[in-house]
mmCIF file of C-alpha atoms in Angstrom:
data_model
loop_
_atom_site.group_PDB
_atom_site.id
_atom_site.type_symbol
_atom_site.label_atom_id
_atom_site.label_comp_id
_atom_site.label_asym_id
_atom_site.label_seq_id
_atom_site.Cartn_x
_atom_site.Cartn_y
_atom_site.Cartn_z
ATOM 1 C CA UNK A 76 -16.326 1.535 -7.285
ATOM 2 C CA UNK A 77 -13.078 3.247 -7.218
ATOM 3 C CA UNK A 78 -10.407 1.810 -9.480
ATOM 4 C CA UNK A 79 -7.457 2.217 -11.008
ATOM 5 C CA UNK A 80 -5.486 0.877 -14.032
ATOM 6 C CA UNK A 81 -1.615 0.229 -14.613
ATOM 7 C CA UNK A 82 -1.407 -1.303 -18.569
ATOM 8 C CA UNK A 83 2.340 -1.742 -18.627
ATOM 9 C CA UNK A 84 3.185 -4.901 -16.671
ATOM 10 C CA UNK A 85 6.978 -3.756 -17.067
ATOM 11 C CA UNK A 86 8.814 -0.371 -18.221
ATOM 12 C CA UNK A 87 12.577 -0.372 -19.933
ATOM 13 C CA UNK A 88 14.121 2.567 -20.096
ATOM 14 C CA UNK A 89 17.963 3.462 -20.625
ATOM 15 C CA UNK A 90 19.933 5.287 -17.813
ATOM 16 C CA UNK A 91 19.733 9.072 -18.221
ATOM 17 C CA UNK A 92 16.670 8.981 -20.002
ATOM 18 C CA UNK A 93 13.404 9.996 -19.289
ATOM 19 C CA UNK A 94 10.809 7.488 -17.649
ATOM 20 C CA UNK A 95 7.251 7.847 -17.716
ATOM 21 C CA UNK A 96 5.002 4.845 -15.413
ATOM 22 C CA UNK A 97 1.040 4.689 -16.763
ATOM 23 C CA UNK A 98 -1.595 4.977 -14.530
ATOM 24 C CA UNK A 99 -5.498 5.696 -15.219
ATOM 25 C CA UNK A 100 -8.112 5.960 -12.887
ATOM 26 C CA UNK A 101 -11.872 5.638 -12.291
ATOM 27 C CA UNK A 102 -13.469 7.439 -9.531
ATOM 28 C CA UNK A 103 -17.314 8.409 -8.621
ATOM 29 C CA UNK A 104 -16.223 11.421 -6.581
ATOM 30 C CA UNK A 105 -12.875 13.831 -6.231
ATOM 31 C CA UNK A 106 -9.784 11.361 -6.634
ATOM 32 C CA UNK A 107 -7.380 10.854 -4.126
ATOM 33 C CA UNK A 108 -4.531 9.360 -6.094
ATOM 34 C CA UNK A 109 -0.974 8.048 -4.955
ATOM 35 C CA UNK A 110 2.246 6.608 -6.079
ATOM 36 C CA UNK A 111 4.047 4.069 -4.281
ATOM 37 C CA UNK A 112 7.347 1.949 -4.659
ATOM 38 C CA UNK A 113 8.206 -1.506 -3.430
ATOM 39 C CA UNK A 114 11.962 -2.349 -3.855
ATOM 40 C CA UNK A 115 12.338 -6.435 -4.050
ATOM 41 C CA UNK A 116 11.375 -7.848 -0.248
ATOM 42 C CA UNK A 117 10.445 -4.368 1.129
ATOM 43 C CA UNK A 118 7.119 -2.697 2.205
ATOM 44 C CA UNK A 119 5.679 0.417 0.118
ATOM 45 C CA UNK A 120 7.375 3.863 0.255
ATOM 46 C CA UNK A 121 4.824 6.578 -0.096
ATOM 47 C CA UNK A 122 6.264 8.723 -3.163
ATOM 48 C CA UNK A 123 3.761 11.045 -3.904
ATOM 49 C CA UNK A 124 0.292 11.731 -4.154
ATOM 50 C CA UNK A 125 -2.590 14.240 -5.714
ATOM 51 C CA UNK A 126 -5.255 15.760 -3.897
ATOM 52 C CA UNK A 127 -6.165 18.753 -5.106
ATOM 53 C CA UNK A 128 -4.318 21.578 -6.755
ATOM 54 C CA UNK A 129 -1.395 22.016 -9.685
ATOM 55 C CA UNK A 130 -1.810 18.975 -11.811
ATOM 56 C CA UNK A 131 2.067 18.583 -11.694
ATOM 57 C CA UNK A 132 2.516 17.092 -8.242
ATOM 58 C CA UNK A 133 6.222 16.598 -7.163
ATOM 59 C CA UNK A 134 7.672 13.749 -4.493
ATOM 60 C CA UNK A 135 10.586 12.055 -3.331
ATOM 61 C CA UNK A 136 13.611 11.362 -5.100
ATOM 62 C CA UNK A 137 12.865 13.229 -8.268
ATOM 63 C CA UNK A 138 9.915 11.691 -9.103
ATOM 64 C CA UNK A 139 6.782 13.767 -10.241
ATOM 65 C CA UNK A 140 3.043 12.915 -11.548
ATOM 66 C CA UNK A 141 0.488 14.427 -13.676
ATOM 67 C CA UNK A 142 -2.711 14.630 -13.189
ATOM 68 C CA UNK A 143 -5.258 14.757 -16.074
ATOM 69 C CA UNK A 144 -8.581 15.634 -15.514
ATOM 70 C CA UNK A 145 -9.819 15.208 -18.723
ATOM 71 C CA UNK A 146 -7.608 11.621 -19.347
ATOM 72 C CA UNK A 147 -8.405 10.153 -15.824
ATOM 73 C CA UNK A 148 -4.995 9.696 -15.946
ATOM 74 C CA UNK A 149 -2.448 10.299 -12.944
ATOM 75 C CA UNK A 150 1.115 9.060 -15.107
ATOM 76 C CA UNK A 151 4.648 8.983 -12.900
ATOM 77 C CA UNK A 152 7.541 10.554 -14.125
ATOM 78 C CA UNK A 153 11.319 11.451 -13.639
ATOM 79 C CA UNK A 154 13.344 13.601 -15.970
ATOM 80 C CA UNK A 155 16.209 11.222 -15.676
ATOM 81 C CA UNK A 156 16.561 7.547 -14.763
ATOM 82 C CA UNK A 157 18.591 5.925 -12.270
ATOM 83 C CA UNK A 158 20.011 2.390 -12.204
ATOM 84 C CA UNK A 159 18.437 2.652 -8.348
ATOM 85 C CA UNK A 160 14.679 3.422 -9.560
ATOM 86 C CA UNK A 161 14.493 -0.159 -10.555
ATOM 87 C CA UNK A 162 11.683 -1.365 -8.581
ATOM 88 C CA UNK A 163 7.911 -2.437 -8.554
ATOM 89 C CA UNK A 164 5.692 0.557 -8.946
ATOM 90 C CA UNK A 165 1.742 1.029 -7.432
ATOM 91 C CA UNK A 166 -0.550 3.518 -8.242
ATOM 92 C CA UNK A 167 -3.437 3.879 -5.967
ATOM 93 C CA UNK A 168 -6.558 5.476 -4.919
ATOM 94 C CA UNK A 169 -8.028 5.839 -2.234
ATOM 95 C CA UNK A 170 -11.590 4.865 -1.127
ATOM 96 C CA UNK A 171 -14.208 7.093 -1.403
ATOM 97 C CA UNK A 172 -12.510 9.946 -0.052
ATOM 98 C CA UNK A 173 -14.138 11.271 3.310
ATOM 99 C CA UNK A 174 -12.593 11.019 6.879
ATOM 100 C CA UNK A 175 -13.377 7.820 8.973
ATOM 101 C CA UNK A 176 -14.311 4.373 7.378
ATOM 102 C CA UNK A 177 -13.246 3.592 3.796
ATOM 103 C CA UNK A 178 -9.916 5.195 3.496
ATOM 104 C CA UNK A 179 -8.320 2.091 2.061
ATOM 105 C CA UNK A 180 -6.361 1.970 -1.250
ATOM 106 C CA UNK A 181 -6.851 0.317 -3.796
ATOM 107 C CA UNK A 182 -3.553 -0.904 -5.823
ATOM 108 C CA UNK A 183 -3.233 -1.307 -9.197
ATOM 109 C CA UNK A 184 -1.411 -4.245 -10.548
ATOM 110 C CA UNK A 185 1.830 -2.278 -10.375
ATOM 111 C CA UNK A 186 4.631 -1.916 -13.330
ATOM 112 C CA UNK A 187 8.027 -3.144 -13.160
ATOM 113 C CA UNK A 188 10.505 -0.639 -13.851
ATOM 114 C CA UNK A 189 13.446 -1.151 -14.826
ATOM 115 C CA UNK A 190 16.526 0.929 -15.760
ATOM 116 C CA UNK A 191 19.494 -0.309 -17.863
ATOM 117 C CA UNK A 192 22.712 0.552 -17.350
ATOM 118 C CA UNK B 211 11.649 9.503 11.645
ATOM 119 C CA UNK B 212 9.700 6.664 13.312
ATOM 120 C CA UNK B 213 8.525 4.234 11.042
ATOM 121 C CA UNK B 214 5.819 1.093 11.359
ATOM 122 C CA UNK B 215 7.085 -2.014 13.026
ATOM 123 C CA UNK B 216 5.955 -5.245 12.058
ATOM 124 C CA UNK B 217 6.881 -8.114 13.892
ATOM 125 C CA UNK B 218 7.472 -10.497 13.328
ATOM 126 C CA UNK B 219 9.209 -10.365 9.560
ATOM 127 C CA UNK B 220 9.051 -13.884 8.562
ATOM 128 C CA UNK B 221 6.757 -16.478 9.773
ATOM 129 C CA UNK B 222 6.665 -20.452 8.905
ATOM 130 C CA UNK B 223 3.368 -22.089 9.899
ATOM 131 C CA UNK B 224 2.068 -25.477 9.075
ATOM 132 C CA UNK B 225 -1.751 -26.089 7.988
ATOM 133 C CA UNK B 226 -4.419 -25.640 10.261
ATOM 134 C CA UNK B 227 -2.207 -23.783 12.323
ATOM 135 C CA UNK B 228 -2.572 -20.226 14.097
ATOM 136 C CA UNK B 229 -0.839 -17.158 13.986
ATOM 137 C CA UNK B 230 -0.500 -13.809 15.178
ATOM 138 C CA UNK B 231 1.178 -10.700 13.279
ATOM 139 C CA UNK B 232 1.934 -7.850 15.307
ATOM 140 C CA UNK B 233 1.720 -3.509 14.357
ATOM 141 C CA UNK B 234 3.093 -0.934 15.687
ATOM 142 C CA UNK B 235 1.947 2.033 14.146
ATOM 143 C CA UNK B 236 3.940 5.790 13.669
ATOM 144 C CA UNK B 237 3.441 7.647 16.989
ATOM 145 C CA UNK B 238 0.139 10.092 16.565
ATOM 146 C CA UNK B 239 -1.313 7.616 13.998
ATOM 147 C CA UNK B 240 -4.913 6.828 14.972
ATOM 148 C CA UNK B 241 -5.797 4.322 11.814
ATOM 149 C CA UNK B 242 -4.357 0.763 11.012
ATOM 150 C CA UNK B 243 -4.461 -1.281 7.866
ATOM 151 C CA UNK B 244 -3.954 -4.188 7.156
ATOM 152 C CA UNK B 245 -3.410 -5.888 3.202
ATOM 153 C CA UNK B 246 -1.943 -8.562 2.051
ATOM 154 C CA UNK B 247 -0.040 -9.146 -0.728
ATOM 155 C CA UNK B 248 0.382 -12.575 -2.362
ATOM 156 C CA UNK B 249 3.198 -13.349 -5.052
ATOM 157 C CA UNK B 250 3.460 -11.423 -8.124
ATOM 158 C CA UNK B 251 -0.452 -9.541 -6.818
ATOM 159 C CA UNK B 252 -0.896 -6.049 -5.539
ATOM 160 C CA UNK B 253 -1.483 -5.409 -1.981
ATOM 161 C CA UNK B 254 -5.492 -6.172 -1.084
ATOM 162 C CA UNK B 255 -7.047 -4.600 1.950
ATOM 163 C CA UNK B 256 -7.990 -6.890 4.295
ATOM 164 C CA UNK B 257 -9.459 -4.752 7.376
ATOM 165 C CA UNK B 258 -8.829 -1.258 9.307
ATOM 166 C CA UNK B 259 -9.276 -0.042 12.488
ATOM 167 C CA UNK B 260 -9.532 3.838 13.647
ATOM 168 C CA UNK B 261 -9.236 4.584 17.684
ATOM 169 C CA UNK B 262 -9.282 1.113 18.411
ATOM 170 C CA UNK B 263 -12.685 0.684 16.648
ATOM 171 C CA UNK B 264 -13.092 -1.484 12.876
ATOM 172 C CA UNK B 265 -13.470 0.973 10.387
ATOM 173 C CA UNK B 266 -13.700 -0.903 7.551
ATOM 174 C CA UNK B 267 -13.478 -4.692 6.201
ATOM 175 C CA UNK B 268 -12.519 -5.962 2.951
ATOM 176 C CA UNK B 269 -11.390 -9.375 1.684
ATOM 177 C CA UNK B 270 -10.456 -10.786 4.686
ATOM 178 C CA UNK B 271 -11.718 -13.891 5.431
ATOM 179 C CA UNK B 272 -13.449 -15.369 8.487
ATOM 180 C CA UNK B 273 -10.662 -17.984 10.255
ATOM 181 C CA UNK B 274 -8.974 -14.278 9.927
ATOM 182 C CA UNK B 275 -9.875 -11.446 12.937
ATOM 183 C CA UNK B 276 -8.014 -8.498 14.427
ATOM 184 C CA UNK B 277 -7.721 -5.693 16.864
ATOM 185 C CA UNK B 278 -6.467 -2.432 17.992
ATOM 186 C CA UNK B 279 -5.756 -1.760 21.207
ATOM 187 C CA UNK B 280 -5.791 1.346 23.541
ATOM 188 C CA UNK B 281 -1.891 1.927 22.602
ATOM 189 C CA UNK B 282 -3.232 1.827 19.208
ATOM 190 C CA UNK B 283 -1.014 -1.468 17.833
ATOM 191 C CA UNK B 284 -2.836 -3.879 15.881
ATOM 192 C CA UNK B 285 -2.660 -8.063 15.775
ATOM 193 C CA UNK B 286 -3.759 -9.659 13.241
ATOM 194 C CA UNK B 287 -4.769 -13.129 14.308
ATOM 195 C CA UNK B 288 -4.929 -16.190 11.635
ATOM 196 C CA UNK B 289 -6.353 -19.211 12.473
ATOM 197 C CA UNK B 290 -7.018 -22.945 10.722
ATOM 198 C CA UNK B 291 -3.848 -22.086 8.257
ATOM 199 C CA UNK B 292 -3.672 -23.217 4.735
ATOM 200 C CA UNK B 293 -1.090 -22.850 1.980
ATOM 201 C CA UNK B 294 -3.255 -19.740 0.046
ATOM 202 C CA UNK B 295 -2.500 -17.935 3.398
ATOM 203 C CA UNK B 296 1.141 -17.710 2.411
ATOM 204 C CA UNK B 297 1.928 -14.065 1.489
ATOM 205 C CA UNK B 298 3.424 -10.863 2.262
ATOM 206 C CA UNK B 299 1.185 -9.391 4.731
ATOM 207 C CA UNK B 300 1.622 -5.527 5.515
ATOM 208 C CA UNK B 301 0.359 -2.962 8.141
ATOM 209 C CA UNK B 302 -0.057 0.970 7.178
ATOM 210 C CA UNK B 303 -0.854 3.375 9.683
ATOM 211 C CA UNK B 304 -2.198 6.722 8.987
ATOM 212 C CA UNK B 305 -3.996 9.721 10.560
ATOM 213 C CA UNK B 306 -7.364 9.371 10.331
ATOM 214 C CA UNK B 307 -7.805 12.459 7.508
ATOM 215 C CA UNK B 308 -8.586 11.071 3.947
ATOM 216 C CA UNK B 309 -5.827 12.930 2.606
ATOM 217 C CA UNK B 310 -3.283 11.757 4.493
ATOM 218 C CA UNK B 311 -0.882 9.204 3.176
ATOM 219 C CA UNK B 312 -0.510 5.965 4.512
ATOM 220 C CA UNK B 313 2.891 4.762 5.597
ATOM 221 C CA UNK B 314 3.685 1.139 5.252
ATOM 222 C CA UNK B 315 5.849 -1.332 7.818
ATOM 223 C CA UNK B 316 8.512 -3.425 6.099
ATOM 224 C CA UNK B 317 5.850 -6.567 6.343
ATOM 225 C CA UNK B 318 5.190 -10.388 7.322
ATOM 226 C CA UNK B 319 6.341 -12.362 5.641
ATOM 227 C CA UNK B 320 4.492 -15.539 6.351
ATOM 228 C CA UNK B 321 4.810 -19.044 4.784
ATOM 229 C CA UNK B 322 2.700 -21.812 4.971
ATOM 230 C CA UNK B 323 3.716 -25.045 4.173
#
């Protein structure tokens, strides 16, 4: 079964500095992997996700992820961290990737990021 | 851009009653999910639908059904409450390719007491 794993239950990281969110994966086929954020009482916001191509994949508001074959690992980035990135963070993958049935995600256990003044 | 509408956004029930959440997906979107999130968990899939047919089922237990319907909204009907029903409950709609992300609604939030 498709999975995926978040091991930091919360990230600190100063203002201005660079941020990096964990996420590893397990997959029987070709992952389909996404980011998403949740900001306190607010649905998901799709951020970014990789399907197939560069291993640096690049989404909204500066954020970026890496995808790592060889790691199973799919880790969130931003150069520089904002006071505003503060927020719950998912990683995801979807279903057994094929058109129809079974496109659900699957969440990890998200990481709490936040960003210090 | 036109987003997914959930109505309603909050919801107070009392055990053993029913309720019904409400979807409206993005215009063009053929697929509906539905997850639920409880507090502190990750969102869990609970059941999808694609052209107005169940695609898939997950975790979502029986006193629970839903539908799409031929303007391709979604209800999610809840019967025979109880107070582990009390979560954030959330609709995504999609197209129905794989690789296509899944846009979320801003959520139930319903509360059983």
């Amino acid at each position: 079964a498709q999975s995926v794993a978040q091991p930091e239950d919360q990230v600190n990281v100063a203002e201005g500095n660079p941020l990096t969110v964990k996420c590893t994966y397990s997959v029987s086929g070709n992952p389909y992997l996404f980011w998403y954020v949740q900001y306190p009482n607010r649905g998901l916001q799709f951020l970014l996700k990789y399907i197939t191509g560069d291993n640096l994949v690049k989404g909204s508001y500066g954020f970026e992820a890496e995808f790592n074959k060889s790691q199973t690992s799919f880790h969130l980035k931003k150069p520089s961290a904002l006071v505003s990135d503060s927020a719950l963070y998912f990683c995801a993958v979807r279903d057994v990737p094929g058109g129809g049935a079974t496109n659900k995600l699957i969440f990890g256990t998200g990481t709490l990021l936040a960003v210090q003044p | 851009a036109a987003g997914v509408i959930q109505s309603p956004r909050h919801l107070i029930k009392e055990k053993r009653e029913t309720a019904t959440l409400k979807c409206y997906p993005i215009p063009r979107h053929d697929t509906v999910y539905w997850y639920q999130q409880g507090p502190g968990q990750d969102p869990q899939f609970l059941i999808s639908f694609y052209e107005k047919m169940q695609s898939d089922k997950g975790s979502i237990p029986d006193r629970f059904s839903a539908q799409q319907f031929s303007d391709y909204h979604s209800e999610l009907n809840m019967s025979s409450l109880e107070l582990g029903d009390s979560a954030l409950y959330f609709c995504a709609s999609s197209t129905e390719t794989a690789i296509d992300e899944q846009y979320f609604g801003p959520g139930t939030r319903l509360t059983v007491t």
